[in-house]
Short mmCIF file of C-alpha atoms and ligand atoms in Angstrom, two decimals:
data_model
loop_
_atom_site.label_atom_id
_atom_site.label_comp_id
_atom_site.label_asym_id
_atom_site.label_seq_id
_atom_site.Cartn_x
_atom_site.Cartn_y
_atom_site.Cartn_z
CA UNK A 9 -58.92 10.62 12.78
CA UNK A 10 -61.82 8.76 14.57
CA UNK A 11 -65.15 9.76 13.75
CA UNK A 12 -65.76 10.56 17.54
CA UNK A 13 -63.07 13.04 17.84
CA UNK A 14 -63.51 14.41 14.54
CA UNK A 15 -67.47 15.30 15.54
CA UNK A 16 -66.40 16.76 19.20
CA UNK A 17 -63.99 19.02 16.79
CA UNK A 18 -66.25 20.40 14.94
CA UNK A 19 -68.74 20.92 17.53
CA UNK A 20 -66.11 22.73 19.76
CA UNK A 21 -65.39 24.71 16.58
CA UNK A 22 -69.24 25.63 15.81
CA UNK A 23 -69.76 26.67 19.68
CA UNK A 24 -67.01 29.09 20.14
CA UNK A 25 -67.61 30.70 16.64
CA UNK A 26 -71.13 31.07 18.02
CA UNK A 27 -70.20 32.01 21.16
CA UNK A 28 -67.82 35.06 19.54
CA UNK A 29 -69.97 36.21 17.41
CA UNK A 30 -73.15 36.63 19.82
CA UNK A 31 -71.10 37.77 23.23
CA UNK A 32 -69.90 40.96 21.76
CA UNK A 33 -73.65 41.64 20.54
CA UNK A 34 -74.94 41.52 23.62
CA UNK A 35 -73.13 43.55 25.43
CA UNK A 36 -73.20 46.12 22.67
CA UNK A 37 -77.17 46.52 23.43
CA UNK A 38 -79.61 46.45 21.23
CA UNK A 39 -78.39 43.33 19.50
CA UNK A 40 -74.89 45.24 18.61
CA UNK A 41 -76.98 45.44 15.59
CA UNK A 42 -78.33 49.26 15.54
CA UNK A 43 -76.51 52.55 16.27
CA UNK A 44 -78.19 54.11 19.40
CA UNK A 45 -80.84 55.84 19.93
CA UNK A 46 -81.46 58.61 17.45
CA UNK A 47 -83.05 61.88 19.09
CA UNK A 48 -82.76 64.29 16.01
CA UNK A 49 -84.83 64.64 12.83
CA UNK A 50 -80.92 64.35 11.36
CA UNK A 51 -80.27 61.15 13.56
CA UNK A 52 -83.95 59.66 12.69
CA UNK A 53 -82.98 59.68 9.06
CA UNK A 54 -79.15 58.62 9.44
CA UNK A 55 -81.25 55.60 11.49
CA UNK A 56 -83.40 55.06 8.61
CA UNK A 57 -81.23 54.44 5.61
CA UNK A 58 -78.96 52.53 7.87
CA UNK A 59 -82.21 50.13 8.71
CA UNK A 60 -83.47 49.94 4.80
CA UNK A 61 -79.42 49.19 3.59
CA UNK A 62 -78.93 46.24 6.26
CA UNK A 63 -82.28 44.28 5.18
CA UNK A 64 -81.04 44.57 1.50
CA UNK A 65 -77.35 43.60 3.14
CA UNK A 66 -78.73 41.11 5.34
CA UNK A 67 -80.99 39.56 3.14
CA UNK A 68 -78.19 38.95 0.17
CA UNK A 69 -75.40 37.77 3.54
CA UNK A 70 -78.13 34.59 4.16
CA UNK A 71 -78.78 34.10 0.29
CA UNK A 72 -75.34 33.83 -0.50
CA UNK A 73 -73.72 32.31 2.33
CA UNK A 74 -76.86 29.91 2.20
CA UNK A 75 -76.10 28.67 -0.93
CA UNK A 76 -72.58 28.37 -0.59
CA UNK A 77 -73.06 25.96 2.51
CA UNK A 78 -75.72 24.26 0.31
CA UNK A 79 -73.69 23.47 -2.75
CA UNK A 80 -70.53 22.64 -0.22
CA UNK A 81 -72.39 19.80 1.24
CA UNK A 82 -74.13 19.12 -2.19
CA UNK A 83 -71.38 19.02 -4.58
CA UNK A 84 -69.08 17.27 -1.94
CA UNK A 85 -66.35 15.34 -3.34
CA UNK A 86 -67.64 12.18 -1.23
CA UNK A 87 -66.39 8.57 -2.34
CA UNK A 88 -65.54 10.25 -5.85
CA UNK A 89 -62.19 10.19 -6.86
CA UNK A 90 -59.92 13.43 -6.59
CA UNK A 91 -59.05 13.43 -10.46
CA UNK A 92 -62.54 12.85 -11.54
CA UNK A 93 -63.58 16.07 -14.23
CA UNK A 94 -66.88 17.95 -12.56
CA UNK A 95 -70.07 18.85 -14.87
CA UNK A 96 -68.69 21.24 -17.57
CA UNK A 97 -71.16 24.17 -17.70
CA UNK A 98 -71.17 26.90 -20.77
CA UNK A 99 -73.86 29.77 -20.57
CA UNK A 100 -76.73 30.10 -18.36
CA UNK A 101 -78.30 33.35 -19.88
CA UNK A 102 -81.16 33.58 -17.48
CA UNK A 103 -79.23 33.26 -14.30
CA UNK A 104 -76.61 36.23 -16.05
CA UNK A 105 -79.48 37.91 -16.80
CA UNK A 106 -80.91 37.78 -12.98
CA UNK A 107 -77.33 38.38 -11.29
CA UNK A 108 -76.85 41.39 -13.13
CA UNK A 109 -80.11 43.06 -12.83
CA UNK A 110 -80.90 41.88 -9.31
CA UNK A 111 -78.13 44.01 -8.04
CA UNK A 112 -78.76 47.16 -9.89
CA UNK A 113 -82.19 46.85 -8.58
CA UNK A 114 -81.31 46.63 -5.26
CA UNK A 115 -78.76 49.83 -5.85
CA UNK A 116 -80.86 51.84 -7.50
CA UNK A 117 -83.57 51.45 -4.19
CA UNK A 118 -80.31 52.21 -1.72
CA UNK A 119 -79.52 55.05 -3.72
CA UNK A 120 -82.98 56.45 -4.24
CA UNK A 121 -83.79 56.10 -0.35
CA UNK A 122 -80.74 57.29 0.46
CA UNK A 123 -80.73 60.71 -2.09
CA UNK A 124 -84.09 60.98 -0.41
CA UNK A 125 -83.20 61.68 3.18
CA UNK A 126 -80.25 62.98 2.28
CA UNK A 127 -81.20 66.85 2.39
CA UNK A 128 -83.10 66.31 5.37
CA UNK A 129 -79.30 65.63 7.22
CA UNK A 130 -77.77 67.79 5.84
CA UNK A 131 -79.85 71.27 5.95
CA UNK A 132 -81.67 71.91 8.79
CA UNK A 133 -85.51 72.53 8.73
CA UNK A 134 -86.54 76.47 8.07
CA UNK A 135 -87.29 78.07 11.56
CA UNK A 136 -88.42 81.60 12.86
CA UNK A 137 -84.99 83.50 13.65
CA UNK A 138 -86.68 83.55 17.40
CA UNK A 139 -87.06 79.52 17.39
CA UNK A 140 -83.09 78.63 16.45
CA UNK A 141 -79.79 79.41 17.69
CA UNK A 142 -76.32 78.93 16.38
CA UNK A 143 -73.44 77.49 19.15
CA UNK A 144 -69.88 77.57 17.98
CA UNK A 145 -67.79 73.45 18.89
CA UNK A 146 -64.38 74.35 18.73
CA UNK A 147 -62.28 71.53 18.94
CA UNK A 148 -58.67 72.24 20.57
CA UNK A 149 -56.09 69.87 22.41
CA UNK A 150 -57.68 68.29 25.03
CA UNK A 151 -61.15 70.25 25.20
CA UNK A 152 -64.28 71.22 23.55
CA UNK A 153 -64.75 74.99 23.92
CA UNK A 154 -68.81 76.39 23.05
CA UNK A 155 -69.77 79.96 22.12
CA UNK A 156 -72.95 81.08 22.53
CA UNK A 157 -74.81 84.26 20.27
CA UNK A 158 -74.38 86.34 23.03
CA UNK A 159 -70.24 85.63 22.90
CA UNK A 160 -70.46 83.63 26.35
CA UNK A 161 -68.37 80.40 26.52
CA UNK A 162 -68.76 76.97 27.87
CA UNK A 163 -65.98 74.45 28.33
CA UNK A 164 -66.88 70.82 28.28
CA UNK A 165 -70.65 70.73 28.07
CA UNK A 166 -73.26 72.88 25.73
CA UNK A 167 -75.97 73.98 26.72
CA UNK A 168 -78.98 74.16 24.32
CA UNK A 169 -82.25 74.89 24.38
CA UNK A 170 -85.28 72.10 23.84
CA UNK A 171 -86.83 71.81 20.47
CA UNK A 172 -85.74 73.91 18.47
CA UNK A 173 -83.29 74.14 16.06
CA UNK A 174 -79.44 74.16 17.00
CA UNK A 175 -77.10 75.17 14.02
CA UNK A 176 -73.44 73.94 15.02
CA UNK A 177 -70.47 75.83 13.38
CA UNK A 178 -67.74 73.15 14.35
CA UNK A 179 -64.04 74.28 13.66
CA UNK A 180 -60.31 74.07 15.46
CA UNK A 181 -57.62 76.84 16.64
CA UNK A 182 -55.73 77.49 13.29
CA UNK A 183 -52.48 75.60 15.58
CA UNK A 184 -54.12 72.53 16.47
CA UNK A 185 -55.00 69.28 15.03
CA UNK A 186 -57.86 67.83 13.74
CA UNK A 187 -60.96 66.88 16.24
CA UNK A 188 -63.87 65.44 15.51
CA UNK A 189 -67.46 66.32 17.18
CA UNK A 190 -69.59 63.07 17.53
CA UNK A 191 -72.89 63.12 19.38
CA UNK A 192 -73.99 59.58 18.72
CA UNK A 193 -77.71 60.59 19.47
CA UNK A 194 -77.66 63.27 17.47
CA UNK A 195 -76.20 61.39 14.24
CA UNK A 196 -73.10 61.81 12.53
CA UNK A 197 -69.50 62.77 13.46
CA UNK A 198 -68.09 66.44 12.06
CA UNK A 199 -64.32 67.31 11.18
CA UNK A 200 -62.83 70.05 13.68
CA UNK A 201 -60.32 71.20 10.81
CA UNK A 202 -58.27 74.38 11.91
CA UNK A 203 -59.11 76.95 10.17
CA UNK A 204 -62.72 75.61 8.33
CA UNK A 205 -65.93 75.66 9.61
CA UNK A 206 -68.16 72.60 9.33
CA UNK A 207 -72.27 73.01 9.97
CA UNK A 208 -73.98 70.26 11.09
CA UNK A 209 -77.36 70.96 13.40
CA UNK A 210 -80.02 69.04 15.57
CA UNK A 211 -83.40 69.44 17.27
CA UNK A 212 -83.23 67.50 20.49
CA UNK A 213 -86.06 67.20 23.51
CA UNK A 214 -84.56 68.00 26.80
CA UNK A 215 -81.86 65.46 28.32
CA UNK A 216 -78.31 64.92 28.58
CA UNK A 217 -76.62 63.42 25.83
CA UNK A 218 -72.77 62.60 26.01
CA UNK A 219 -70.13 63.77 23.03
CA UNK A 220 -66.60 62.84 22.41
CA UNK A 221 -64.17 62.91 19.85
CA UNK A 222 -63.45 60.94 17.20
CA UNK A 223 -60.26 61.56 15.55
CA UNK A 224 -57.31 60.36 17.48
CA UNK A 225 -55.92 63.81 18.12
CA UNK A 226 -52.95 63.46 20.70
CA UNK A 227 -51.65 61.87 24.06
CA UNK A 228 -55.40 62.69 25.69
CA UNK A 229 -57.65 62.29 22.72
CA UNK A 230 -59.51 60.13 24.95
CA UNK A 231 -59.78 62.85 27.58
CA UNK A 232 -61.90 65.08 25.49
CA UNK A 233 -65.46 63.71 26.78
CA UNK A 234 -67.78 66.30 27.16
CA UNK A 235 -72.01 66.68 26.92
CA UNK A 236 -74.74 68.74 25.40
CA UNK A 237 -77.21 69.45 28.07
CA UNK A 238 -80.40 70.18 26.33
CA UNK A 239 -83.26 71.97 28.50
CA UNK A 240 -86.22 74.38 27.91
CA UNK A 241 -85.47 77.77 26.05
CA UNK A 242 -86.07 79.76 29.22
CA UNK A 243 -83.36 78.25 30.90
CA UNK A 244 -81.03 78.12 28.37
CA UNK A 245 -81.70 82.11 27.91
CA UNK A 246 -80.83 82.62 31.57
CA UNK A 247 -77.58 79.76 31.24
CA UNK A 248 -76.11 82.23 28.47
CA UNK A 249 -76.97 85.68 30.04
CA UNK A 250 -75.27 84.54 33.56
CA UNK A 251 -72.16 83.12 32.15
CA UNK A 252 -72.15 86.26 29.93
CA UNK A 253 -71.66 88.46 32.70
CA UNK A 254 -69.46 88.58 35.45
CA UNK A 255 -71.67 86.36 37.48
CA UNK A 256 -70.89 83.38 35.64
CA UNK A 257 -66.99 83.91 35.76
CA UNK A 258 -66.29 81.34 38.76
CA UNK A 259 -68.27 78.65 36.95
CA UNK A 260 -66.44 79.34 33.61
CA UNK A 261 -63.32 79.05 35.49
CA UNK A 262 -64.15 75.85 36.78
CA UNK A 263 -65.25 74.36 33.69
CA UNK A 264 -62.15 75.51 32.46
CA UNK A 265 -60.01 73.93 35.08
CA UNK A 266 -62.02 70.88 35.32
CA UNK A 267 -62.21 70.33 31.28
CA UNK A 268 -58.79 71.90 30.56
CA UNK A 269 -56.25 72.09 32.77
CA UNK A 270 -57.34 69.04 34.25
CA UNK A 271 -57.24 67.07 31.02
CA UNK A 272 -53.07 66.65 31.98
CA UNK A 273 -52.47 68.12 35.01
CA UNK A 274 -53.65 66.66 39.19
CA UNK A 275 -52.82 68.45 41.96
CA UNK A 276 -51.22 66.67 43.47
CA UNK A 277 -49.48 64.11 41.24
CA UNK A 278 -47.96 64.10 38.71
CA UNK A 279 -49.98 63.42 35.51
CA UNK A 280 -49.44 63.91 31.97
CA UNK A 281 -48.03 67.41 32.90
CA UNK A 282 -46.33 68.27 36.78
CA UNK A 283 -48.68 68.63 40.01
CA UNK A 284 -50.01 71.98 40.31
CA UNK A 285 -50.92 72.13 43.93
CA UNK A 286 -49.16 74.98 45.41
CA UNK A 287 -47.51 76.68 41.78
CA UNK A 288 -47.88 80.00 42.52
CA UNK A 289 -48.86 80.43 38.91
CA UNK A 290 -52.54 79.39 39.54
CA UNK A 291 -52.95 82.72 41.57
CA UNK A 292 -50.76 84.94 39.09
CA UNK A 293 -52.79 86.35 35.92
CA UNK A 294 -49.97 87.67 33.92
CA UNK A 295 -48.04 84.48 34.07
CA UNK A 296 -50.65 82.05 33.80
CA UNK A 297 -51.82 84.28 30.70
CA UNK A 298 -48.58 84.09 29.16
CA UNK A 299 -48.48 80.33 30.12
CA UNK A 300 -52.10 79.80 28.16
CA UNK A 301 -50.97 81.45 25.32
CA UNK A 302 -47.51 80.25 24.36
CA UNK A 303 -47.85 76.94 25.70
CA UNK A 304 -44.97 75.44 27.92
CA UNK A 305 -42.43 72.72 26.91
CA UNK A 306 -44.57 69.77 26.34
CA UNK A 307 -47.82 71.90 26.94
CA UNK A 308 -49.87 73.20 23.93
CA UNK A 309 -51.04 76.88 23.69
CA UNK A 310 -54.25 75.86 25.55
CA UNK A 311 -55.42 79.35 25.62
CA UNK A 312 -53.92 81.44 23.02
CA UNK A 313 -58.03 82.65 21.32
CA UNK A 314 -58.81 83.24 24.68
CA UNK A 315 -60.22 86.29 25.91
CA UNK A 316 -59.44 88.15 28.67
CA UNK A 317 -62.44 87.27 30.61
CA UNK A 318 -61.92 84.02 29.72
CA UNK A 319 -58.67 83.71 31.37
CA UNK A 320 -60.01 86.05 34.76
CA UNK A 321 -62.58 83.03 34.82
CA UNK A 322 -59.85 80.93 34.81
CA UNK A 323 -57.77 82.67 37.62
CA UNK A 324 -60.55 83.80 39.85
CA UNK A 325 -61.31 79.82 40.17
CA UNK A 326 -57.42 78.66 40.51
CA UNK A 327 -56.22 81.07 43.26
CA UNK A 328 -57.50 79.03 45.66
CA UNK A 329 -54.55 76.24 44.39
CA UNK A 330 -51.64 78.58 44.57
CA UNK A 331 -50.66 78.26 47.65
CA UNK A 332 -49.81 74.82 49.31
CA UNK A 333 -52.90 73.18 51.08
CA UNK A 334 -54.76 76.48 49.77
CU1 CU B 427 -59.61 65.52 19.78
#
């Protein structure tokens, strides 16, 4: 092959290797090189230890891919012939000495740093009783369902009051399948196991942040989006005490149609499950209960921990659908 062509080859080569390793990082943010933002003394040391590990990481990726390159074009076979013996090498006891305690060095720092911040995920900081709160995630085909102290519910965003400690019991209905709560500001991802409880907390300033799940969990795992809404204690107070009462039943009931129902059924399509515009079952509270509870054919028992407030919520909002063009 001509010199030429064997040049434009390799620079063709080079380029699009380049070009598929950098695209992706851009459009990943930050360099595609960092997990996002962390806003959570948790997150902030989940950050950390992944920042200290990567220079170690990063730092031995260019020292040994470095040298490989550099002894390729070194030790190249050149005008040589193929069947000539190379330099025949026995024992170099400094360089076993260096390559063996090099790396337990650089382990024993990882595993120091990492033992180090370790508690600080894990438990959450000590906090007056008045200054924390504890909000049940409850995983369940295709929603995430939040109970506050008080016992009132949220479907498809928490709400959760500004600086101050947030202890998260995560779990799933005893008949489901596993979820998995992931707040990427707020650190790591918890297991929604039926029937365990996982703890996991966070200490946020006020802002949205967005929350999914991460275990594929079923036909709409990718439906179950939802967000922690994090504002001043006042206003989380009042958020809990008007869903608690029967004030806040129409917006339960639309959080539950919008995050529930809605995660398989349009009205007026057909979607994962039949349209519902016009099924006199949105107006009727025995059947709809006995729907929620049971499940249907293909439909899971979306509702069967439920209370019965829960489901009023639910039928107070969907009336309005039971009749056609209603
Ligand atoms: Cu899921």
């Amino acid at each position: 092959m001509p010199l030429a062509v064997r040049r434009a080859r390799l620079a063709t080569l080079v380029t699009s290797l380049t070009a598929l390793v950098l695209v992706p990082a851009a459009l990943a943010g930050n360099g595609g090189f960092l997990p996002g933002e962390p806003h959570s003394p948790n997150a902030h040391r989940v950050h950390d230890a992944y920042i200290f590990v990567s220079i170690f990481t990063g730092v031995i990726f260019i020292g040994v891919e470095g040298a490989l390159i550099a002894f390729m074009i070194k030790y190249r076979r050149g005008k040589r012939a193929r069947t000539e013996e190379g330099l025949q090498i026995h024992g170099a006891t400094r360089l076993e000495i260096i390559w063996t305690v090099f790396p337990v060095l650089v382990l024993a720092a990882i595993g120091t740093f990492v033992f180090y911040k370790l508690p600080g995920i894990a438990d959450a900081p000590k906090a007056a009783a008045a200054d924390e709160t504890r909000i049940g995630v409850q995983g369940a085909q295709f929603y995430w369902q939040f109970t506050y102290p008080n016992g009132a519910v949220s479907v498809g965003r928490m709400i959760a009051p500004a600086d101050q400690v947030v202890n998260e019991d995560i779990t799933a209905p005893d008949w489901d399948v596993i979820h998995s709560w992931w707040v990427p500001d707020f650190g790591g991802k918890y297991d929604a196991i039926p029937g365990k409880v996982n703890k996991t907390w966070f200490k946020a300033p006020a802002g949205t942040y967005v929350a999914r799940c991460y275990e594929l969990c079923g036909i709409q795992h990718a439906a179950m989006k939802a967000s922690v809404k994090v504002v001043p204690r006042p206003q989380y107070d009042a958020f809990i005490a008007k869903r608690a009462s029967a004030a806040g039943n129409l917006d339960l009931g639309r959080e539950e149609w919008t995050g529930v129902c809605q995660s398989c059924h349009r009205l007026d399509h057909k979607y994962i499950g039949p349209a519902l515009n016009g099924n006199p079952l949105l107006g009727d509270r025995k059947g709809i209960e006995t729907l929620l509870r049971n499940g249907g054919v293909q439909m899971p028992p979306v509702g069967r921990d439920w209370s019965g407030k829960q489901i009023d919520a639910l039928v107070a909002y969907t009336k309005r659908f039971a009749k056609v063009g209603g």
